[in-house]
Coordinates of C-alpha atoms in Angstrom, one line a residue:
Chain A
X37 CA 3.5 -12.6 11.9
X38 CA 0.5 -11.8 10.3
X39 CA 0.4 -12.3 6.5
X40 CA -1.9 -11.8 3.3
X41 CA -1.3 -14.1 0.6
X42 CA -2.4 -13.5 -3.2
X43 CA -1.7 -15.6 -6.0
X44 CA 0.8 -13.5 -8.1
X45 CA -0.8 -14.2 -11.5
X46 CA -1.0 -13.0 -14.4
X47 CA -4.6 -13.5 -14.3
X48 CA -5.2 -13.0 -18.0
X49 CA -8.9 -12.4 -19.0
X50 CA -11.1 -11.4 -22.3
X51 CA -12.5 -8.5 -22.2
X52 CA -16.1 -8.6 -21.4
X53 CA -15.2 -11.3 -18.6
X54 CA -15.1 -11.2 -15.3
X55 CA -12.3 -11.4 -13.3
X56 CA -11.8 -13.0 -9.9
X57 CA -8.8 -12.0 -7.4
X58 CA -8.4 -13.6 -4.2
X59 CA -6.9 -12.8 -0.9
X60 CA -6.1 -15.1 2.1
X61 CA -4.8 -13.7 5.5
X62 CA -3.7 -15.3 9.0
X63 CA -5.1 -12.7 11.6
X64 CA -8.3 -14.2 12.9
X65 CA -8.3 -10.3 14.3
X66 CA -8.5 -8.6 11.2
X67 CA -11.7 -6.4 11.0
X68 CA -10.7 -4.6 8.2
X69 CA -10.2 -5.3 4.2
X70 CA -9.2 -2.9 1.3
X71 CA -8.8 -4.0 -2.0
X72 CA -6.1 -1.3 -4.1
X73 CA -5.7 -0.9 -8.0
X74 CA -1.8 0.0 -8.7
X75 CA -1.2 1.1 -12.3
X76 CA 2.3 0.5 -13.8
X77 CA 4.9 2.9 -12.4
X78 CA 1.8 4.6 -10.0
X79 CA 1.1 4.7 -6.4
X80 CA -2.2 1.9 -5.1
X81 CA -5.3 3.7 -5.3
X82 CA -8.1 2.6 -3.1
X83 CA -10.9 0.5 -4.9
X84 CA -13.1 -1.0 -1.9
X85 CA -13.4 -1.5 1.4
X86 CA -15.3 -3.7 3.2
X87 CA -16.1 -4.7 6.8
X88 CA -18.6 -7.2 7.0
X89 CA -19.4 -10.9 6.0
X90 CA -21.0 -11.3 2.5
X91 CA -20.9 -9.2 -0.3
X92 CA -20.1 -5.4 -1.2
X93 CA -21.2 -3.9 -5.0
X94 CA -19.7 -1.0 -6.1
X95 CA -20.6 -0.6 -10.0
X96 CA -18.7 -3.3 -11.8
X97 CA -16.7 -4.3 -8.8
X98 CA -17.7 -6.4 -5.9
X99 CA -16.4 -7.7 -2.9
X100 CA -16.6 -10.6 -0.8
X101 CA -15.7 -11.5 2.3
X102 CA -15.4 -14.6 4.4
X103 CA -14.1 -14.1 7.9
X104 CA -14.2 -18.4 8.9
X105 CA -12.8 -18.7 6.4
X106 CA -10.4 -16.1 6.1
X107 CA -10.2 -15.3 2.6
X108 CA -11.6 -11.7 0.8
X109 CA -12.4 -11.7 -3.3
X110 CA -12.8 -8.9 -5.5
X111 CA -14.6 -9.4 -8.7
X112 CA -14.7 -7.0 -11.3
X113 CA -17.7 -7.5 -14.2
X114 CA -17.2 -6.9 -17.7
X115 CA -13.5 -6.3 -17.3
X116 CA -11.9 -3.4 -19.8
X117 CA -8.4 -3.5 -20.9
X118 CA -8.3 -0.3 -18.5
X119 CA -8.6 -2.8 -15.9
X120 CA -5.1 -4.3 -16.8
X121 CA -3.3 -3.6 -13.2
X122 CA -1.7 -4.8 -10.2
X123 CA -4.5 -5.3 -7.3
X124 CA -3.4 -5.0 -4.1
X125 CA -5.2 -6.8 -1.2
X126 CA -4.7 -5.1 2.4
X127 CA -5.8 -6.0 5.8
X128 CA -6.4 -4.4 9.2
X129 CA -6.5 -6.0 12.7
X130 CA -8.9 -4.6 14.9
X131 CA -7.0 -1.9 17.3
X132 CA -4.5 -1.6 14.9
X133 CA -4.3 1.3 12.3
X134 CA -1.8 -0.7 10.6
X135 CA -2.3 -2.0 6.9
X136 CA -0.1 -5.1 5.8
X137 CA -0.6 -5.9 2.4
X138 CA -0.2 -8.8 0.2
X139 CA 2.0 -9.1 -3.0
X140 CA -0.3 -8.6 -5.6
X141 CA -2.2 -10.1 -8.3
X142 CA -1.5 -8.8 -12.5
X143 CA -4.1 -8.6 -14.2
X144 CA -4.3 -8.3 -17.6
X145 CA -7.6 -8.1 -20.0
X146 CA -7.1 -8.6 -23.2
X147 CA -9.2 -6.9 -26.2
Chain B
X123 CA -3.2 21.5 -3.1
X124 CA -5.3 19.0 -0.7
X125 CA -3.1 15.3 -0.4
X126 CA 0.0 13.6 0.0
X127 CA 3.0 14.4 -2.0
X128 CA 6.2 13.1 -2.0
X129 CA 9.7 14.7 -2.8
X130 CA 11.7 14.2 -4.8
X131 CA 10.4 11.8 -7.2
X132 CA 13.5 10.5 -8.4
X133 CA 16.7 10.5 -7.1
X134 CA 20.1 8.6 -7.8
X135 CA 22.9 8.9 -4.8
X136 CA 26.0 6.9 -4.5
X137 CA 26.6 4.2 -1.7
X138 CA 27.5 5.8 1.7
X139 CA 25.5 8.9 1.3
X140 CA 22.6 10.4 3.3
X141 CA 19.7 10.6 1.5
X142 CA 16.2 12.3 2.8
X143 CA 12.7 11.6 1.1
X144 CA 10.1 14.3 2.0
X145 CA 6.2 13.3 2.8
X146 CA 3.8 16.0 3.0
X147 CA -0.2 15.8 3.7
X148 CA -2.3 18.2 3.9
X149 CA -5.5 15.7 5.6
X150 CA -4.1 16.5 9.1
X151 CA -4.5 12.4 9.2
X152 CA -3.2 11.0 12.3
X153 CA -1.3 8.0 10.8
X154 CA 1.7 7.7 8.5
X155 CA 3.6 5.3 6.9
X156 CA 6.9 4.9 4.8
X157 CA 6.6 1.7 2.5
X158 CA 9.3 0.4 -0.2
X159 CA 8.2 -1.7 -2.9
X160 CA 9.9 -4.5 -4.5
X161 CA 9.2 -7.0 -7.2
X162 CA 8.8 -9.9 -5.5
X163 CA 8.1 -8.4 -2.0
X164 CA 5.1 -6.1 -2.6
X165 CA 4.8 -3.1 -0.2
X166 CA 6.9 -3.8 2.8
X167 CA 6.5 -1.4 5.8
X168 CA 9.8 0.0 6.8
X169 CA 8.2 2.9 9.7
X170 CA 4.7 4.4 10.7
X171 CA 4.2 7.0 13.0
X172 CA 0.6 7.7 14.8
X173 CA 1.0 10.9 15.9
X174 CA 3.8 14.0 15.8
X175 CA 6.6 12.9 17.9
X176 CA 5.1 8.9 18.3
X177 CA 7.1 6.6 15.6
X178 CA 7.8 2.9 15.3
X179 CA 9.5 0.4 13.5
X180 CA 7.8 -1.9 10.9
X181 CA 8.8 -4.6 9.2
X182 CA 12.3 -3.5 7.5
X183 CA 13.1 -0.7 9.6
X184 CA 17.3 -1.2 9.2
X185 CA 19.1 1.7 7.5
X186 CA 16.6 4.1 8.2
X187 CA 15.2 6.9 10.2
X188 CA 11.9 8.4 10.5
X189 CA 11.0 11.8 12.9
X190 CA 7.9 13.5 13.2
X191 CA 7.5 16.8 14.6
X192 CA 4.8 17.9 12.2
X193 CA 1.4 15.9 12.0
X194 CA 1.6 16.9 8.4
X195 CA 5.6 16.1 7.7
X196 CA 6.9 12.5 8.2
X197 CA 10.6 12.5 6.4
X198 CA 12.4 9.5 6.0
X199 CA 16.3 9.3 6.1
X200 CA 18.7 6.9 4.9
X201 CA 21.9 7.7 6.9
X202 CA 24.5 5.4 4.5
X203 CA 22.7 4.6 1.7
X204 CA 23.3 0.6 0.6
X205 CA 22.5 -1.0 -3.0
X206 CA 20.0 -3.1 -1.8
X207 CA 18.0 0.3 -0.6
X208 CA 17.4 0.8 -4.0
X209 CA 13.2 0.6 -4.4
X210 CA 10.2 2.5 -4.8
X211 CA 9.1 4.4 -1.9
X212 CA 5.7 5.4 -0.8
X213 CA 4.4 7.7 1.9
X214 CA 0.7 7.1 2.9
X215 CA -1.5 8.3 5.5
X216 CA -5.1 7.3 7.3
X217 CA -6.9 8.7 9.7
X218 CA -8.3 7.2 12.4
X219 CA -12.1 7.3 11.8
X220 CA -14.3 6.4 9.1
X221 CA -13.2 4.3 6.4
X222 CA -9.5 4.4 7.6
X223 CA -7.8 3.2 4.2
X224 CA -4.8 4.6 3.5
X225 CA -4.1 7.4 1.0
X226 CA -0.3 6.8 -0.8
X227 CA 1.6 9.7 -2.4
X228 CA 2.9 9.1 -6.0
X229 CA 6.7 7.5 -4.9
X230 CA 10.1 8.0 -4.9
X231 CA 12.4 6.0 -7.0
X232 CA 15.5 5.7 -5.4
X233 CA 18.6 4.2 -7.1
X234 CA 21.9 3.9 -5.6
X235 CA 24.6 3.5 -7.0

């Protein structure tokens, strides 16, 4: 069975700091990795994606991936109290259009 | 409007019941998806579909039913509703091509009672 593991948290943060969310998952296969924001009582929203070994910036967030080792990251810079979320970390085997995702990580930023 | 909406966003039905949760998208995306969420089980796939009239069990498929005869339609049906189906359900869709993440409508919170 594949699975994607996060560490529930609370990852509690200052504000200004960055924040650092991790992701494992079993599929050796997996191609694909997707990194979702979920808001209190509001459907995941997509953040990033990325593909490829190394890392991917997107304004104050980036992501990092590791296929050996089999672990994604998502760091977000300068986090705001806006930032204070559930992130959800999803993966993709190749020939599969199916997303499993892992439980979550809280985050909370604190002024 | 362009997306994926779900309906209704709240219901309450009593045990035994048949309940239906509409999903609507407007992407013509190939692939859907019917989720429940949980605390302390995250987003569990309970059916997907990857085309009108091609559907498939996921990971907590029991109690429910899913058809398809629309690309753009995927309802989900609990036929005797249970207790421990109360959740928060989403709907999502991808396509097949390009960045392939998956959009999610805004959720249905079902309580039965």
């Amino acid at each position: 069975q594949k699975e994607v593991e996060q560490n529930s948290g609370p990852l509690s943060v200052p504000e200004g700091a960055i924040a650092s969310l991790n992701c494992t998952y079993s599929d050796r296969g997996s191609q694909s990795f997707f990194w979702y924001r979920q808001y209190s009582g509001k459907s995941p929203e997509l953040i990033m994606f990325i593909y490829s070994n190394g890392d991917k910036e997107d304004g104050r967030f980036t992501a990092q991936l590791n296929k050996a080792s089999q672990y994604v990251s998502l760091l977000i810079r300068d986090s705001q109290p806006s930032d204070s979320a559930t992130y959800l970390c999803a993966v993709r085997s190749g020939g599969s259009y199916i997303p499993t995702f892992g439980r979550g990580t809280s985050l909370i930023v604190h002024p | 409007d362009a997306g994926i909406t779900q309906s209704p966003r709240y219901k309450i039905t009593e045990t035994g019941r048949q309940v239906t949760l509409m999903c609507h998208q407007t992407w013509s995306h190939s692939y859907m998806f019917w989720y429940r969420q949980d605390l302390g089980h995250g987003l569990r796939l309970i059916y997907y579909s990857a085309a009108a009239d091609i559907t498939d069990k996921g990971e907590v498929p029991d109690g429910y039913v899913v058809s398809r005869s629309k690309t753009e339609n995927f309802p989900l049906t609990l036929e005797s509703a249970t207790r421990s189906q109360t959740s928060v359900y989403f709907c999502a869709s991808s396509n097949t091509g390009g960045s392939t993440e998956a959009f999610f409508g805004q959720g249905t919170r079902l309580t039965v009672v």
